[in-house]
Short mmCIF file of C-alpha atoms and ligand atoms in Angstrom, two decimals:
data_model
loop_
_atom_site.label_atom_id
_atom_site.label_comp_id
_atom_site.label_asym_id
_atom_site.label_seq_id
_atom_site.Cartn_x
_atom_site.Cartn_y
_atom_site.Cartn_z
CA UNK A 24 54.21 -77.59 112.83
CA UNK A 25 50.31 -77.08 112.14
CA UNK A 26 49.21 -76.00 115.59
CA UNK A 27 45.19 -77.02 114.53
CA UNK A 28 46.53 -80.59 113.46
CA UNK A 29 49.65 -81.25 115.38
CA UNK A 30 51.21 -82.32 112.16
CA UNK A 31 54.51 -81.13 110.37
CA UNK A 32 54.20 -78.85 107.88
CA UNK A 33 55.78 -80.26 104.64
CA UNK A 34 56.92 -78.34 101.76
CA UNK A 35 55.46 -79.80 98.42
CA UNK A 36 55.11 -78.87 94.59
CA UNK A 37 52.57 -79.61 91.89
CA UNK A 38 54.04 -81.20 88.68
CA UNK A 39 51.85 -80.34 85.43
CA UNK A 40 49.34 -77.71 85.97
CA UNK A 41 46.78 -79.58 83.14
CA UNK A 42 43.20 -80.43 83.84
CA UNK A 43 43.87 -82.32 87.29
CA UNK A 44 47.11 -80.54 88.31
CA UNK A 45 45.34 -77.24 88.40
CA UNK A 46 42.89 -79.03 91.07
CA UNK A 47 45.88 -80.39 93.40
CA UNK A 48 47.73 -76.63 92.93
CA UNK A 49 44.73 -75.12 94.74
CA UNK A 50 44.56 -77.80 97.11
CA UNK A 51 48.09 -77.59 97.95
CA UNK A 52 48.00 -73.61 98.35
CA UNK A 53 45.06 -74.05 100.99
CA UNK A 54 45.93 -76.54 103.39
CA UNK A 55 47.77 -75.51 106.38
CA UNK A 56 49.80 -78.63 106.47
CA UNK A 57 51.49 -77.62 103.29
CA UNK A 58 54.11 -74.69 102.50
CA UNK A 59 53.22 -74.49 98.84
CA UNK A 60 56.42 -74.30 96.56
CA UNK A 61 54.95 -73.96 93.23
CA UNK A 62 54.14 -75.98 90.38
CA UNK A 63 56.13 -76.89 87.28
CA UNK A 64 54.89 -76.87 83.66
CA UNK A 65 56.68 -76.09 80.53
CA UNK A 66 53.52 -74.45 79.19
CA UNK A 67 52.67 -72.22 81.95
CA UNK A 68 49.92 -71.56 84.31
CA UNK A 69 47.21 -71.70 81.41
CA UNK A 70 44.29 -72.41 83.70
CA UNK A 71 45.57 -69.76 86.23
CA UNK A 72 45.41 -72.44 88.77
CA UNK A 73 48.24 -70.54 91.00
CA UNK A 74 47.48 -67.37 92.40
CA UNK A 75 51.03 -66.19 92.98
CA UNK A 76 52.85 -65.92 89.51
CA UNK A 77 56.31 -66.29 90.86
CA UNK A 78 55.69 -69.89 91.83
CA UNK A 79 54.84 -71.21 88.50
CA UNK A 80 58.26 -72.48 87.31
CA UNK A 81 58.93 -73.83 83.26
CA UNK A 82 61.05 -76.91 85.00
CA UNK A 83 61.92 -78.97 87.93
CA UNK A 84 65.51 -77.20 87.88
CA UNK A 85 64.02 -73.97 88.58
CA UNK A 86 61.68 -75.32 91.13
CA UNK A 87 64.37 -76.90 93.36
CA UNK A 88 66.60 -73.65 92.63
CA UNK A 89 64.03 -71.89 94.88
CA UNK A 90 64.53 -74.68 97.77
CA UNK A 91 63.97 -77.92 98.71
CA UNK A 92 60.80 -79.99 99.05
CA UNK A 93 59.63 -82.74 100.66
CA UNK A 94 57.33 -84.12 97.92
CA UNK A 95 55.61 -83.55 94.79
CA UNK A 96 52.08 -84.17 93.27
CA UNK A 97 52.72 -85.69 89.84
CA UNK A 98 50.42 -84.77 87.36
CA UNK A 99 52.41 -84.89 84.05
CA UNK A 100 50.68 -86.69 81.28
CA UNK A 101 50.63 -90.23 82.03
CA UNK A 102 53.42 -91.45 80.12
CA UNK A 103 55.87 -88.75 81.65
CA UNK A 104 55.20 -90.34 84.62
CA UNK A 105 58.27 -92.49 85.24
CA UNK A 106 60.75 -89.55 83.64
CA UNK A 107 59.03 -86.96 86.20
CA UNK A 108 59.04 -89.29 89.18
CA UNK A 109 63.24 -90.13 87.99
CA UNK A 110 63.95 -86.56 88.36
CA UNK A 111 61.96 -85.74 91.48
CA UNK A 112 62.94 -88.10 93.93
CA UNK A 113 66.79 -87.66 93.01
CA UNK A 114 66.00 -84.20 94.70
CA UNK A 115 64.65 -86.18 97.72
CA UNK A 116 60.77 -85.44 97.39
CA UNK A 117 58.29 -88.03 97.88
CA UNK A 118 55.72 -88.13 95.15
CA UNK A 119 52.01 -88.75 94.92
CA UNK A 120 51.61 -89.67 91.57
CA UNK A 121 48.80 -89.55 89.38
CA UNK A 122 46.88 -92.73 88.18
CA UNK A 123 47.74 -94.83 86.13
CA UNK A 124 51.11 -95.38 87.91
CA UNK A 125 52.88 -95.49 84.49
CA UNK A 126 52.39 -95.68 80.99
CA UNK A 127 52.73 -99.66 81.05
CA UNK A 128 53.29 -101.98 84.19
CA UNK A 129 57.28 -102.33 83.27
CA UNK A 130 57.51 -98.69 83.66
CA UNK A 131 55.16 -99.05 87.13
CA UNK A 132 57.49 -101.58 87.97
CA UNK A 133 60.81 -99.25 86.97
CA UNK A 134 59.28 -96.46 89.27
CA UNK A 135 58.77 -98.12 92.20
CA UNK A 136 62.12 -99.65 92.29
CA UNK A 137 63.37 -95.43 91.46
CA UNK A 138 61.09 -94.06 94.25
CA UNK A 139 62.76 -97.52 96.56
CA UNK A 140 66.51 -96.26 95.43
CA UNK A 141 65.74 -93.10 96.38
CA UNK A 142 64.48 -93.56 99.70
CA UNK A 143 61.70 -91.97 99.70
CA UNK A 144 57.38 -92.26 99.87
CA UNK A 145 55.15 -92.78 97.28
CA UNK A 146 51.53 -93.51 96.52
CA UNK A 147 49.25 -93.28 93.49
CA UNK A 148 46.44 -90.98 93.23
CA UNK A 149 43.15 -93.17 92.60
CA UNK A 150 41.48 -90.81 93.88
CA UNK A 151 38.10 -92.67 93.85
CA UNK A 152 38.65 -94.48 96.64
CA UNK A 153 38.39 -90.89 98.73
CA UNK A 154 35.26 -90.05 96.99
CA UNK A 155 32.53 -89.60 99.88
CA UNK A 156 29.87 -92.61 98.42
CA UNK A 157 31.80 -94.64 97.97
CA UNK A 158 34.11 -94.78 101.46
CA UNK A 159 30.52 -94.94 103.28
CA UNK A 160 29.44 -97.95 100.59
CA UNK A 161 32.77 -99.85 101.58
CA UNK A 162 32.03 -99.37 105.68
CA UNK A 163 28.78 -100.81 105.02
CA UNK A 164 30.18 -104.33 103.19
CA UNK A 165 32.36 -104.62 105.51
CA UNK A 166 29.77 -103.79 108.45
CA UNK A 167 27.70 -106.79 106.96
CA UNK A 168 25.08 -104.64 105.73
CA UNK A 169 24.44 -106.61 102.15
CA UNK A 170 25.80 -109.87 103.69
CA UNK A 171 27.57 -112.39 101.84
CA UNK A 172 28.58 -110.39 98.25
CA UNK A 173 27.71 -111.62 94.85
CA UNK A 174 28.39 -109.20 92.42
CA UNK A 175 30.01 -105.65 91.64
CA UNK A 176 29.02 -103.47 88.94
CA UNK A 177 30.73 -100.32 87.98
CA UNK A 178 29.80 -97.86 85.01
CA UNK A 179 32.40 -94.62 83.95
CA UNK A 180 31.21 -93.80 81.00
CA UNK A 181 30.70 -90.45 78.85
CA UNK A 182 32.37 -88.03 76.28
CA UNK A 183 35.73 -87.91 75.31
CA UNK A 184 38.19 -85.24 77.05
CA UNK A 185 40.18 -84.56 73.80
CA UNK A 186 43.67 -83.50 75.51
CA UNK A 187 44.18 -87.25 76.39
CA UNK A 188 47.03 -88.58 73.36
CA UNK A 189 48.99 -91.14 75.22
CA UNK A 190 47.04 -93.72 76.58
CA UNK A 191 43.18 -95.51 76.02
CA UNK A 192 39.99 -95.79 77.84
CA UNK A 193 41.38 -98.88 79.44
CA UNK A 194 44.75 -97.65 81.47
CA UNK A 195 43.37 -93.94 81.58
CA UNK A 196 39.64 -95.02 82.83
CA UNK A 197 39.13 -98.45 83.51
CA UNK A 198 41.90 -98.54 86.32
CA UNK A 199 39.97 -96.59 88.35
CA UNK A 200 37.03 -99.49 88.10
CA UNK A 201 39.82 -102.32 88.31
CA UNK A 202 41.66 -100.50 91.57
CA UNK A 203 37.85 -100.31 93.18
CA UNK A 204 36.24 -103.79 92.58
CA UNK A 205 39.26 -104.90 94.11
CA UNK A 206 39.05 -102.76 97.11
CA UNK A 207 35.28 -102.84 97.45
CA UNK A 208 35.65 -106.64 97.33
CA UNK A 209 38.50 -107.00 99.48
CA UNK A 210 40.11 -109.47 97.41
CA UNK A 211 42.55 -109.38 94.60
CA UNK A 212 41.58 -110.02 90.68
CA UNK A 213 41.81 -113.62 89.73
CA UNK A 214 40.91 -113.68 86.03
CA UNK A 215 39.03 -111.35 83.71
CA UNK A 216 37.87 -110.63 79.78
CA UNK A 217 37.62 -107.57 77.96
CA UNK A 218 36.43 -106.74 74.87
CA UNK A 219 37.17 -103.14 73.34
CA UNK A 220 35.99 -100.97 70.51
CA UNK A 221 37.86 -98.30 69.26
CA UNK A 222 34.99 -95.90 67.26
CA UNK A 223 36.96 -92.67 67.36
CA UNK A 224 39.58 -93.74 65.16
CA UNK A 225 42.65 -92.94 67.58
CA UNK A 226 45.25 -94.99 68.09
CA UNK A 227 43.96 -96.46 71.16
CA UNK A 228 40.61 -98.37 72.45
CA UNK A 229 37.28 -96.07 73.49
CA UNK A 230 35.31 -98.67 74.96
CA UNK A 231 35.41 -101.22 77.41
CA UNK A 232 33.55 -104.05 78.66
CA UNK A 233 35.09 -106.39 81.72
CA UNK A 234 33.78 -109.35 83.02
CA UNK A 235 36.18 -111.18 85.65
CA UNK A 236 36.34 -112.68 89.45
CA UNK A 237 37.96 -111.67 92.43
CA UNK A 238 40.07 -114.65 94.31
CA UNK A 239 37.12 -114.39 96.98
CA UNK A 240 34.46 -115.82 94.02
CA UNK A 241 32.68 -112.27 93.67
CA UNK A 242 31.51 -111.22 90.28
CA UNK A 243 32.14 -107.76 89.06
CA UNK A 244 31.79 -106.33 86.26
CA UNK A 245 32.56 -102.72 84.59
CA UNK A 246 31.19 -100.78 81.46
CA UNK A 247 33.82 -97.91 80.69
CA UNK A 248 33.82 -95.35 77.44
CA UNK A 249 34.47 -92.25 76.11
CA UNK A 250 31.67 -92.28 73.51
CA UNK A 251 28.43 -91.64 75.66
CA UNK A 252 26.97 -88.38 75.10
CA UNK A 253 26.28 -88.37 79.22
CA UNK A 254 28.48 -88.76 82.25
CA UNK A 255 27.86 -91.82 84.37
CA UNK A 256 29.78 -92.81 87.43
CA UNK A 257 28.06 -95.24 89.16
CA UNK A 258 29.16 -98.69 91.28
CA UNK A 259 26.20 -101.40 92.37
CA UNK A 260 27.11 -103.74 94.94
CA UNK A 261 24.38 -106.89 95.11
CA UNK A 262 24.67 -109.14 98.55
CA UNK A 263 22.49 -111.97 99.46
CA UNK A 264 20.19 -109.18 102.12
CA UNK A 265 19.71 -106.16 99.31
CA UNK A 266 22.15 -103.76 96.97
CA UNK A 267 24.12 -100.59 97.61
CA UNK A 268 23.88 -98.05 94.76
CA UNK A 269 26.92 -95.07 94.85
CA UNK A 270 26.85 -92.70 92.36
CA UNK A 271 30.03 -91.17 92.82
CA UNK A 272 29.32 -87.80 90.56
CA UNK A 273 27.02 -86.53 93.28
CA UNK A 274 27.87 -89.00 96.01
CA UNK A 275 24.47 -90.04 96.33
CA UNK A 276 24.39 -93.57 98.09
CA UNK A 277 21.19 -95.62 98.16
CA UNK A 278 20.60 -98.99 100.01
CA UNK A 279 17.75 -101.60 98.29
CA UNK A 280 16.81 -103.88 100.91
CA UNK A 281 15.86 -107.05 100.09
CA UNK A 282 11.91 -107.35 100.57
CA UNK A 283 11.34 -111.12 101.69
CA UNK A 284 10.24 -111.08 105.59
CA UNK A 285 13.61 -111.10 107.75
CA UNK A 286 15.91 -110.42 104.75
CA UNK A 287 17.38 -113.76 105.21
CA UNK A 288 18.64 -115.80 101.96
CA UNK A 289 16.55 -118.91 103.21
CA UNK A 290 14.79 -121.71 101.56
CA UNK A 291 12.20 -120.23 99.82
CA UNK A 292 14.05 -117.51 98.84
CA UNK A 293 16.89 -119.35 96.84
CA UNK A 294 13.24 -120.75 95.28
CA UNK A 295 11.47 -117.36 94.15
CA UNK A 296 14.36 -114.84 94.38
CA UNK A 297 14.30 -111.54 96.00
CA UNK A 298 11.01 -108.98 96.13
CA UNK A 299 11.62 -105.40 96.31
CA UNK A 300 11.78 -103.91 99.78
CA UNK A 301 12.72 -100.78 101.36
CA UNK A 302 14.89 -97.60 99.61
CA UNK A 303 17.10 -95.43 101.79
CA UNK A 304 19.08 -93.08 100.43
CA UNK A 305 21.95 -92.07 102.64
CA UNK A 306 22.66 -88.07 103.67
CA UNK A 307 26.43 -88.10 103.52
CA UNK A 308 29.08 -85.01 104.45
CA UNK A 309 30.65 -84.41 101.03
CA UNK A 310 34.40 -83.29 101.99
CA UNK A 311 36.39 -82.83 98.10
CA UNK A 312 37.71 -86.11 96.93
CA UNK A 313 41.45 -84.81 96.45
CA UNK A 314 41.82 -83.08 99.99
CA UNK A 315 41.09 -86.53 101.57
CA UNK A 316 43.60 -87.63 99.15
CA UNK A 317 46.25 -85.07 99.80
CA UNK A 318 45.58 -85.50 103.89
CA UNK A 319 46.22 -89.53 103.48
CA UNK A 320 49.31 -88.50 101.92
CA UNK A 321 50.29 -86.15 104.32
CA UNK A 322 49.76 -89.10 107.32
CA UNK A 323 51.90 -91.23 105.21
CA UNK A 324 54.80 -88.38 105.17
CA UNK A 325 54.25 -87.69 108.73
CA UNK A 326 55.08 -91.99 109.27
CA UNK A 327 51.48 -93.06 109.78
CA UNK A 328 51.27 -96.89 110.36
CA UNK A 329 47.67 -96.76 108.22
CA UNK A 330 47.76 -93.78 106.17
CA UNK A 331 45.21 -95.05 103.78
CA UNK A 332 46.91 -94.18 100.77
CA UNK A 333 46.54 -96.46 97.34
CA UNK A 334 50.21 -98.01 97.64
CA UNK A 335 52.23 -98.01 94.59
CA UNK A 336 52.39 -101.29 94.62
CA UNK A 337 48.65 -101.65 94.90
CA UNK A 338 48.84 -98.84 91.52
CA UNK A 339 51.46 -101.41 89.58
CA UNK A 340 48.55 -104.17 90.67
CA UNK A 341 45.76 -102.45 89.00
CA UNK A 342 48.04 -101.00 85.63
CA UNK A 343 49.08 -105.01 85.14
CA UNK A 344 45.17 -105.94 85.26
CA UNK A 345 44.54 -103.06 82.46
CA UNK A 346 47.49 -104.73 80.43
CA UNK A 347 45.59 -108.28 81.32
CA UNK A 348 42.25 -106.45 80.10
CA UNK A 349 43.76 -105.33 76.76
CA UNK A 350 45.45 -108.94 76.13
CA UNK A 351 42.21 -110.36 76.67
CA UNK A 352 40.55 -108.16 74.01
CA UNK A 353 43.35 -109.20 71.88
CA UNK A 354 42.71 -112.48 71.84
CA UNK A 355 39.52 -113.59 72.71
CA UNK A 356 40.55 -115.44 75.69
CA UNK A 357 39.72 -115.13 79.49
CA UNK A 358 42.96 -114.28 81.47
CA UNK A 359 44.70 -114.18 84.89
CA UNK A 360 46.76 -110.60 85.73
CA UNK A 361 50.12 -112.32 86.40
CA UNK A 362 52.81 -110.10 88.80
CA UNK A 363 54.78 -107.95 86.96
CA UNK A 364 57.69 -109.21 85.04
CA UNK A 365 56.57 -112.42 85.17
N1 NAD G 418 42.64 -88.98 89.46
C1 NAD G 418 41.86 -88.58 88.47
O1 NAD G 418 40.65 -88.67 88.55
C2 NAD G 418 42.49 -87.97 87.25
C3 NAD G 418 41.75 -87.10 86.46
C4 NAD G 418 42.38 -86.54 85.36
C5 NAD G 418 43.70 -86.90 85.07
N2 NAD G 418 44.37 -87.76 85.84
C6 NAD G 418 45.76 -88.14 85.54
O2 NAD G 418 46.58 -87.00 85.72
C7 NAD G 418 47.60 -86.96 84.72
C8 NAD G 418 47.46 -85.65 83.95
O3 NAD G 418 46.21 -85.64 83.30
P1 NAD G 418 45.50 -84.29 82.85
O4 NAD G 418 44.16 -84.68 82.39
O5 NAD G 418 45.62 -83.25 83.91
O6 NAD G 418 46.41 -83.91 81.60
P2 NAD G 418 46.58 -82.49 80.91
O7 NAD G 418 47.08 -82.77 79.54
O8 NAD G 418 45.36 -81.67 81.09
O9 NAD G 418 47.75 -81.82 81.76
C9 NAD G 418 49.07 -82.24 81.78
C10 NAD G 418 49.95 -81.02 82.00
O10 NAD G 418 51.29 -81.45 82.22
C11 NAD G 418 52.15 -80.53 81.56
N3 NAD G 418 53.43 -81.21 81.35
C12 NAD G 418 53.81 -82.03 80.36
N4 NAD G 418 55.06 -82.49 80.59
C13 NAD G 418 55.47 -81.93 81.75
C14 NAD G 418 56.65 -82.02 82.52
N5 NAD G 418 57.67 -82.81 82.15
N6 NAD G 418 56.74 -81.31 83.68
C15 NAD G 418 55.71 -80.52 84.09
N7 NAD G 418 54.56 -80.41 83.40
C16 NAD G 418 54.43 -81.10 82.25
C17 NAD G 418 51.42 -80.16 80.30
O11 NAD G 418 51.89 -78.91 79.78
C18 NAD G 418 49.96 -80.07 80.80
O12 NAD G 418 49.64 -78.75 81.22
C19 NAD G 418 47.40 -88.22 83.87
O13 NAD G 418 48.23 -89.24 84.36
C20 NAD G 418 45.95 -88.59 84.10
O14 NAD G 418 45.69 -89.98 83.96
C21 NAD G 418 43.80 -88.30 86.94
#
């Protein structure tokens, strides 16, 4: 038990120690909540992530050979997701696994019915949905602060990290925009378009525009490459009493009021439109993205009713829009994410 917390202490493992595992390794060694096991990756500890070199192990065998765990971070490149999460949970461990679920939504759909079999917890790891702007930009919509919602807007774009092989812009990026228009607009995707680029010459797409609608009639919107000489993360949210601005790389969130005298979408207004009113930017504590992450996890473990996590069902959701994105681009035409194997 975690005297400070009154939580039990659970005994967890990093899988892949690459550019993210390295993050949840440290993360994992420094919360009290956690008895760190190690981490697993066949090419060791190259970012010397793990301060003790007896818990970097070359496999999952090894791993479990120094004791059990209760559950693992998965951080394997995306399309050893489904192979990692097999092995894992046969050992009993619950898994946080990285986003995308899965390489493709059949093998989202395959792990979720493993993790099921085996009895065990599991939720996906979009981790923007812990990022500091943007859980204080969601309290606001649903506080009323913008009103009635018209549109979301969300830009990721920048230069490409080279190490990424397996999958494109679309699954590896864009599900992070797909999984928050959704939850910003508190309504699931009813039809989109995308239209991709591929400039780089890889096997996969490198830029991505989206247009679509969520059920509740919300626009949104999302620009997403790896081809911009400059890092943008930024989501706009436009209501019918101003627009909320987060940009989540220095979670930075600014409120533009609405100028027209009682901020009211009346009469005239619908006439002239909107004038520009007051700017407030927002001073928000900025607590590390992946601990809020790892503690939502932990309440889930420890049988929290709302734990807050991004359910892997929720992760299969957003991985069949990206597939519904890509068929789009394919072929021109503006489609509906059906369920998965439908
Ligand atoms: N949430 C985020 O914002 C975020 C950011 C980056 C990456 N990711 C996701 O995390 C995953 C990993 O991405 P990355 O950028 O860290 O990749 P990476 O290539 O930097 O690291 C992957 C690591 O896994 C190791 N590995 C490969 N197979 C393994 C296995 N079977 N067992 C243990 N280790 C194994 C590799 O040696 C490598 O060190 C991907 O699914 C990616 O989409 C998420």
């Amino acid at each position: 038990m975690d005297e400070a917390n009154n939580k039990p202490v659970m005994r967890g493992a990093v899988l892949g120690l690459g550019m993210i595992g390295r993050h949840h390794a440290r993360i994992l060694a420094s919360t009290p909540q956690v008895d760190f096991a190690g981490a697993v990756d066949p090419s060791g500890d190259v970012h010397g992530a793990v301060i003790d070199p007896d818990l970097v192990f070359a496999s999952v065998d090894e791993l479990l050979a120094s004791g059990p765990i209760d559950f693992a971070v998965v951080a394997v490149p995306t399309e050893e997701h489904l192979a990692a999460v097999r092995q894992i949970t046969q050992a009993g461990a619950s898994v946080l696994v990285e986003k995308p679920i899965a390489a493709s939504a059949a093998e989202g759909l395959e792990l979720i019915e493993i993790v099921e079999a085996a009895g065990v917890k599991g939720a996906v790891g979009h981790v923007e949905r812990c990022n500091p702007a943007l859980i204080e930009l969601r309290k606001r919509i649903n506080d009323g602060q913008l009103g009635e919602l018209f549109l979301i807007v969300t830009e990721r774009v920048g230069p490409f990290p080279d190490r990424i092989r397996d999958v494109g812009v679309v699954k590896d990026l864009a599900t992070h925009d797909l999984d928050l228009v959704r939850w910003l607009g508190g309504s699931p995707i009813a039809s989109l378009a995308g239209q991709t680029q591929n400039r780089m010459g890889r096997p996969h797409e490198d830029l991505v525009l989206i247009n679509g609608a969520l059920t509740s009639g919300v626009s949104f919107n999302s620009i997403v490459d790896w081809l911009s000489p400059t890092k943008v993360r930024r989501t706009r949210v436009l209501g019918d009493r101003g627009m909320l601005v987060a940009d989540t790389l220095t979670a930075d969130l600014t409120f533009y009021e609405n100028g027209a005298v009682g901020s009211e979408w009346g009469t005239t207004q619908s006439l002239r439109g909107v004038s520009e009113g007051d700017v407030t930017r927002y001073a928000i504590a900025r607590r590390e993205p992946l601990r809020v992450q790892l503690d939502r996890f932990l309440d889930l473990l420890a049988g929290a009713e709302d734990s807050q996590v991004v359910t892997l069902a929720e992760g299969l959701e957003t991985l069949i829009s990206a597939e519904a994105v890509l068929a789009s681009a394919a072929s021109g035409q503006t489609v509906a994410p059906s369920p998965a194997g439908s």
